[in-house]
Coordinates of C-alpha atoms in Angstrom, one line a residue:
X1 CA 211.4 -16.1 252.3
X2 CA 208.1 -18.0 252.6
X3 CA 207.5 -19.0 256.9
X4 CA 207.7 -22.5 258.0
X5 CA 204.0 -24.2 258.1
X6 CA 202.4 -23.1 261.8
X7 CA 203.1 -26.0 263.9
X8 CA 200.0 -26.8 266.0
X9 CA 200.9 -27.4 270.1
X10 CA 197.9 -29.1 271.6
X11 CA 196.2 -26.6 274.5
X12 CA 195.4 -30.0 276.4
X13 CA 199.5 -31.1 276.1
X14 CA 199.8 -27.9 279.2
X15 CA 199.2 -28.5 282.8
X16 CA 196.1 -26.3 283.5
X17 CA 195.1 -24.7 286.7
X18 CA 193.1 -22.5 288.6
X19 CA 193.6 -20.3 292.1
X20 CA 191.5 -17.5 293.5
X21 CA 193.2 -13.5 293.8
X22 CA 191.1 -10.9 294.8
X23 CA 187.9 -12.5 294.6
X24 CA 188.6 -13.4 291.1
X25 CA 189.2 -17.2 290.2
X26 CA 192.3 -17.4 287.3
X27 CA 192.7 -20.1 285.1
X28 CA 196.9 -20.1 284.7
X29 CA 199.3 -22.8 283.1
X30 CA 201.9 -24.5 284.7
X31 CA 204.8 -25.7 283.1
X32 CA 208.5 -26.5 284.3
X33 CA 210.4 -27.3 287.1
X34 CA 208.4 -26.1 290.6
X35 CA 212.1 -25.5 292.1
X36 CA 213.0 -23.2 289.0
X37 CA 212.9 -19.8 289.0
X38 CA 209.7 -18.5 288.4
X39 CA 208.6 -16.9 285.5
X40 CA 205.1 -14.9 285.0
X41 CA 203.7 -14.4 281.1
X42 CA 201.6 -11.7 280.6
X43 CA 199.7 -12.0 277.3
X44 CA 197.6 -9.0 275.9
X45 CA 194.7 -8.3 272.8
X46 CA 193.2 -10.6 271.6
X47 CA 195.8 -13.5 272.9
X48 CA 194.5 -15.6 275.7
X49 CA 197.4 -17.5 277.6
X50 CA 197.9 -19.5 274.3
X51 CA 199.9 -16.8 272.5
X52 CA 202.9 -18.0 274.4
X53 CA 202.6 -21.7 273.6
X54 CA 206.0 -21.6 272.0
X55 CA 207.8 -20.0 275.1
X56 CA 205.9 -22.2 277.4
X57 CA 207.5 -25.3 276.7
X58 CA 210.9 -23.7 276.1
X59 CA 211.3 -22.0 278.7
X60 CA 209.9 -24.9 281.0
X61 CA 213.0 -27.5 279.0
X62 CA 215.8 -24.8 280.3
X63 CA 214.3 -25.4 284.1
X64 CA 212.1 -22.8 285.0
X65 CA 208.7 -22.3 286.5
X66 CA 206.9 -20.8 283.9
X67 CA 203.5 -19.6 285.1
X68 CA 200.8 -18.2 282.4
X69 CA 197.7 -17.2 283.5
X70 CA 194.3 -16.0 281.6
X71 CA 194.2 -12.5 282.3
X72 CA 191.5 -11.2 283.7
X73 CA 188.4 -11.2 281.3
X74 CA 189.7 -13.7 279.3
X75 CA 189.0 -17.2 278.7
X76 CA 188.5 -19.4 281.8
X77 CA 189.5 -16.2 284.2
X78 CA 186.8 -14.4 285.9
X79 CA 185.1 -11.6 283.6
X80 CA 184.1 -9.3 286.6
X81 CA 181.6 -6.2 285.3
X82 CA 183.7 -3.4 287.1
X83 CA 185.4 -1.2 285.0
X84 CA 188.1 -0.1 287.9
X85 CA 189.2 -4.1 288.2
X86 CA 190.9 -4.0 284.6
X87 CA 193.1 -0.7 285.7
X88 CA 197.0 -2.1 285.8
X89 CA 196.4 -1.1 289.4
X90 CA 193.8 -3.5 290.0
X91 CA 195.8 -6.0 287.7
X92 CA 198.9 -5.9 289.2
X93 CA 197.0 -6.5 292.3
X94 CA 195.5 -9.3 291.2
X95 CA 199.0 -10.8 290.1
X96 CA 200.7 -10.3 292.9
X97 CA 197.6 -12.4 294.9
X98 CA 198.5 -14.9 292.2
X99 CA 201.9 -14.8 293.1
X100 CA 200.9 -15.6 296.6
X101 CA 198.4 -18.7 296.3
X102 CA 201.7 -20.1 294.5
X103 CA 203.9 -19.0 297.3
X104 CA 206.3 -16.9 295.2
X105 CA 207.9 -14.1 297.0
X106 CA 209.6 -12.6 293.7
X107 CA 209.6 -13.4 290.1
X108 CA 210.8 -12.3 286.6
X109 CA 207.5 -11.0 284.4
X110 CA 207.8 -11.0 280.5
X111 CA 204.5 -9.2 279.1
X112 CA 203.6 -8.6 275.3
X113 CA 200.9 -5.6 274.4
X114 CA 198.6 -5.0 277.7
X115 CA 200.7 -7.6 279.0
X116 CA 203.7 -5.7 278.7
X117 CA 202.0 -2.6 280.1
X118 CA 201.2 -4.4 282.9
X119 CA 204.5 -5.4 284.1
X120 CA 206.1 -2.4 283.7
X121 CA 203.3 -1.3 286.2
X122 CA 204.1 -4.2 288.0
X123 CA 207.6 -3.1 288.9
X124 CA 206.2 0.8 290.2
X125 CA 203.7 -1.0 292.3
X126 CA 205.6 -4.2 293.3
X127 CA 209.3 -3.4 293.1
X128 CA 210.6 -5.6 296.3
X129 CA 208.5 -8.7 294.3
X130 CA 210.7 -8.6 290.9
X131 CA 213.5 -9.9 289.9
X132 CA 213.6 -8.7 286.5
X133 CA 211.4 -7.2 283.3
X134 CA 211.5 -8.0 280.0
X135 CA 208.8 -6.6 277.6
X136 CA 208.0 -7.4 274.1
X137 CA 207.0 -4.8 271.8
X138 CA 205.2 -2.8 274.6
X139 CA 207.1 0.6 275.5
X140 CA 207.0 2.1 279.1
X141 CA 205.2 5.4 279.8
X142 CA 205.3 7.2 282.8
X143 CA 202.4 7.9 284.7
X144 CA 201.3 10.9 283.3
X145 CA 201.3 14.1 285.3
X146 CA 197.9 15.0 283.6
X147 CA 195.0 13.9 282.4
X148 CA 194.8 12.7 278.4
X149 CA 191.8 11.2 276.8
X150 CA 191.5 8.3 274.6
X151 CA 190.8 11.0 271.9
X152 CA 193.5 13.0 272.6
X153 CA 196.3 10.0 273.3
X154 CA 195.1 9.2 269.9
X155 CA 196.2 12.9 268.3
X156 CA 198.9 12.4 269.6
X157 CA 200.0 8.5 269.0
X158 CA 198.1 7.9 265.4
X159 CA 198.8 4.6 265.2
X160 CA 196.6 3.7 268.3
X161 CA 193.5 4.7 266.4
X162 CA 191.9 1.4 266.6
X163 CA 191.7 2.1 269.8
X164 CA 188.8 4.4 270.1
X165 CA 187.0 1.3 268.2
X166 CA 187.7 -1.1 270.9
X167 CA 186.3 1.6 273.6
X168 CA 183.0 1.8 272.0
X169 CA 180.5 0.3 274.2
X170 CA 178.5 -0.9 271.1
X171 CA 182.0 -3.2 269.9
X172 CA 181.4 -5.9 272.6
X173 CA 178.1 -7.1 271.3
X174 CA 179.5 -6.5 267.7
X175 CA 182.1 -8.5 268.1
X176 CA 180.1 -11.3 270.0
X177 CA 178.1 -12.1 266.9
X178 CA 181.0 -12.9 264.8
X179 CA 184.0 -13.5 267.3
X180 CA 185.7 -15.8 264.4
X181 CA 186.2 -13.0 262.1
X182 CA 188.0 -10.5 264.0
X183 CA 189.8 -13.2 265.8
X184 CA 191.1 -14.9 262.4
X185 CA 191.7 -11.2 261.2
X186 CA 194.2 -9.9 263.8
X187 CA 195.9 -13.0 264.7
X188 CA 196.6 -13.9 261.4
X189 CA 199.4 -11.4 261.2
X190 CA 201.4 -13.9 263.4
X191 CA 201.7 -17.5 262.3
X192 CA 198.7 -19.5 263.3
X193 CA 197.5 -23.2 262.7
X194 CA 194.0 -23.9 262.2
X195 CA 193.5 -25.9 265.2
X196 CA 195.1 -22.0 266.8
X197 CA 192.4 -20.5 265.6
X198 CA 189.6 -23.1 267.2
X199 CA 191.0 -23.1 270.0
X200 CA 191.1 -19.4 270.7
X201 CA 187.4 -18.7 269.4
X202 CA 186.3 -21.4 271.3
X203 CA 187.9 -19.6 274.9
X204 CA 186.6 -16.1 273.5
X205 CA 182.9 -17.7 273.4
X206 CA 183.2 -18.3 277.0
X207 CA 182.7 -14.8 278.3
X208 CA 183.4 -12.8 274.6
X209 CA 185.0 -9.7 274.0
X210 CA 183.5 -7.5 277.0
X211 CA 186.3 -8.6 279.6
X212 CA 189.3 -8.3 277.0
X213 CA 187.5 -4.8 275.5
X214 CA 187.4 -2.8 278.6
X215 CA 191.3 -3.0 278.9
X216 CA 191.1 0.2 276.7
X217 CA 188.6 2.4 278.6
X218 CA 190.3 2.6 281.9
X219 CA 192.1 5.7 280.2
X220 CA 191.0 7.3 283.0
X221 CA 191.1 4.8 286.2
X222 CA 194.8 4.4 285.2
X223 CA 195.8 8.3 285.4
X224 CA 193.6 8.2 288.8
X225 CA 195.4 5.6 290.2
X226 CA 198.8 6.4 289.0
X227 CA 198.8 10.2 290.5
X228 CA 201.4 11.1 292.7
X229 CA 203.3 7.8 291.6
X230 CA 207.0 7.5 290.9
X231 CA 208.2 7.5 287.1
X232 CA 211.4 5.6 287.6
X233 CA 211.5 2.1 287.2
X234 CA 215.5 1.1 288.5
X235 CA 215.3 -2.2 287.9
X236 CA 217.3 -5.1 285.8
X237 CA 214.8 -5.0 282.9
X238 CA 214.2 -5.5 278.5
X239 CA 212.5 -4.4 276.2
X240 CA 212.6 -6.7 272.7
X241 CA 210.7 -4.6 270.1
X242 CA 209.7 -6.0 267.1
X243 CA 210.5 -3.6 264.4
X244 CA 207.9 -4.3 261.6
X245 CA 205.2 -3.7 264.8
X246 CA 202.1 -1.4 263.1
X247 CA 201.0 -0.5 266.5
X248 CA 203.8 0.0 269.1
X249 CA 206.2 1.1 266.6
X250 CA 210.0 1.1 267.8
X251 CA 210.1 4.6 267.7
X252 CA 207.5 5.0 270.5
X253 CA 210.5 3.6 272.9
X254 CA 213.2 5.9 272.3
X255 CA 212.5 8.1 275.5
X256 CA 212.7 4.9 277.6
X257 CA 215.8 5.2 279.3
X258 CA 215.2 8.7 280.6
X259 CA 213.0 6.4 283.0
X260 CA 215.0 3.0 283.0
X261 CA 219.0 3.2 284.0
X262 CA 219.3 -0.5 283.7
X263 CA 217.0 -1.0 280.3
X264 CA 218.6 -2.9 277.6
X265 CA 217.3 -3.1 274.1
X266 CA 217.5 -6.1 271.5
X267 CA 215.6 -6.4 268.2
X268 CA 213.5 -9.2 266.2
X269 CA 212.6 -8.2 262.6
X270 CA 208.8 -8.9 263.1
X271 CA 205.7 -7.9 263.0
X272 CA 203.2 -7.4 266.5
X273 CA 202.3 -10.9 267.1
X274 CA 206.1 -12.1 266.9
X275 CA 206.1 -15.1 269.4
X276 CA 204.2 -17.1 266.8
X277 CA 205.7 -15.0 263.8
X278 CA 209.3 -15.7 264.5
X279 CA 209.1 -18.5 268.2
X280 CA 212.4 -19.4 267.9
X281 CA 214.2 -15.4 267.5
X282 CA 211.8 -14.8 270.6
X283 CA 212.9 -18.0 272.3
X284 CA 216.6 -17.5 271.8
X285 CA 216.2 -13.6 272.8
X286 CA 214.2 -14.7 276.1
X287 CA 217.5 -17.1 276.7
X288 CA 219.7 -14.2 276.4
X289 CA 217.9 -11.5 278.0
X290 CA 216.8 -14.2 280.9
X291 CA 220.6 -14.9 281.4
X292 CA 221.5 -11.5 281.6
X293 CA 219.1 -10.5 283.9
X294 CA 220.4 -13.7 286.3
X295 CA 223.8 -12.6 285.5
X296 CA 223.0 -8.9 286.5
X297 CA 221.3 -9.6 289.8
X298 CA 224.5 -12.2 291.2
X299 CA 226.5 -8.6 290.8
X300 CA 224.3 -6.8 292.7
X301 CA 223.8 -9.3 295.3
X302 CA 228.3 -9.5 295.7

């Protein structure tokens, strides 16, 4: 079956903002009711916050606060030259200082790709601040009881073999000179308009690929950080995985629930960028895993 024309949503139609964590000033969207329960997207490689412009608005219609920030390195957010600031430490740090400028005590995360890695990491370092997890595509993986390099995850996982491209120090300034190609290259495996792609290369010429890039050389900062820290995550969470994914094939999930007691699994036949391959599968699975997760926390709380 041939997919519907992309349907363009103007960047400028969202409420933009900024607010300071950490030292670092974050561009973030705001959509929704401010009452509503709040809602954190976490977008990862190479989506800015835009790669959720379906949800956004969505979400925001069934009366929630939907906050989306830039992650760090990206777009109008701070691009900070420390390696250590773009561990999921650091970044769930940063979050949670996000969380605080916007006086939210606790709040549901939905991550895709790094954005997924991160809240899973969000709920080992932040439990008390979560209501629930859902992540799409993105499998959880235990802190690691010892150290793995890029090289050797990549033995081990063949399909993240790009990744020892994006860790080359030389890619940045590669990628810089021609940020349209790679950008139209990657992103066209979802459904994108034209006006997408502008928009996108435009934020990426802002602070380019170095920010975004070093998001896969903090092999090492993240085992550091992580030793010593609990595996279990016993909390109301999802994972949606996208079963025609190239990268975080399904497969890669199936020792989840050794980890997760409350993890429940739904599926979207899709490729990795499935919130602008298939928005309305991922909208009505967000409605249903968002439901659940409410439903799940009033019978805890009886």
């Amino acid at each position: 079956m041939t997919p519907a024309p992309a349907l363009h949503i103007d960047p400028d139609s969202f409420e933009h903002k900024f607010a300071m964590t950490c030292g670092h000033r974050y561009h973030y969207v705001e959509e929704g009711d401010p009452k509503g329960e709040p809602l954190l997207l976490v977008h990862g490689f190479p989506d800015i916050w835009y790669g959720w412009r379906h949800q956004i608005k969505y979400l925001a219609n069934l009366g929630y606060r939907v906050i989306v920030p830039d992650c760090l390195g990206y777009g109008q957010t701070d691009s900070p030259m420390e390696l250590e600031k773009y561990g999921l430490k650091s970044l769930c740090t940063q979050l949670a200082g996000l969380l605080d400028s916007l006086n939210i005590s606790k709040v549901t995360l939905i991550g895709h790709d790094w954005g997924g890695a991160t809240v899973w990491r969000f709920g080992l370092y932040y439990p008390n601040r979560v209501h629930g997890i859902i992540s799409i595509c993105t499998p959880y993986n235990p802190p690691a009881t010892r150290y793995r390099s890029l090289e050797e995850i990549v033995k081990l996982v063949p399909e993240f073999e790009y990744q020892l491209e994006f860790a080359d120090p030389a890619t940045a300034a590669k990628l810089d000179r021609k940020p349209h190609k790679m950008l139209l290259n990657v992103l066209s495996q979802g459904n994108m308009h034209e006006k997408d792609y502008e928009y996108i290369i435009d934020q990426y010429k802002l602070s380019g690929f170095r920010g975004p890039l070093n998001y896969y050389k903090t092999t090492r900062v993240n085992f550091e950080d992580e030793v010593g820290l609990r595996k279990n995550i016993d909390l109301p969470c999802w994972l949606i995985q996208a079963m025609g994914d190239p990268y975080l094939r399904p497969h890669l999930a199936k020792k989840m629930k050794e980890h997760m007691p409350q993890l429940k699994v739904t599926e979207i036949d899709a490729g990795h960028f499935v919130m602008t391959e298939k928005p309305d599968e991922v909208n009505a699975a967000l409605k249903t895993c968002l439901e659940d997760l409410a439903l799940r926390r009033s019978k805890a709380s009886l």
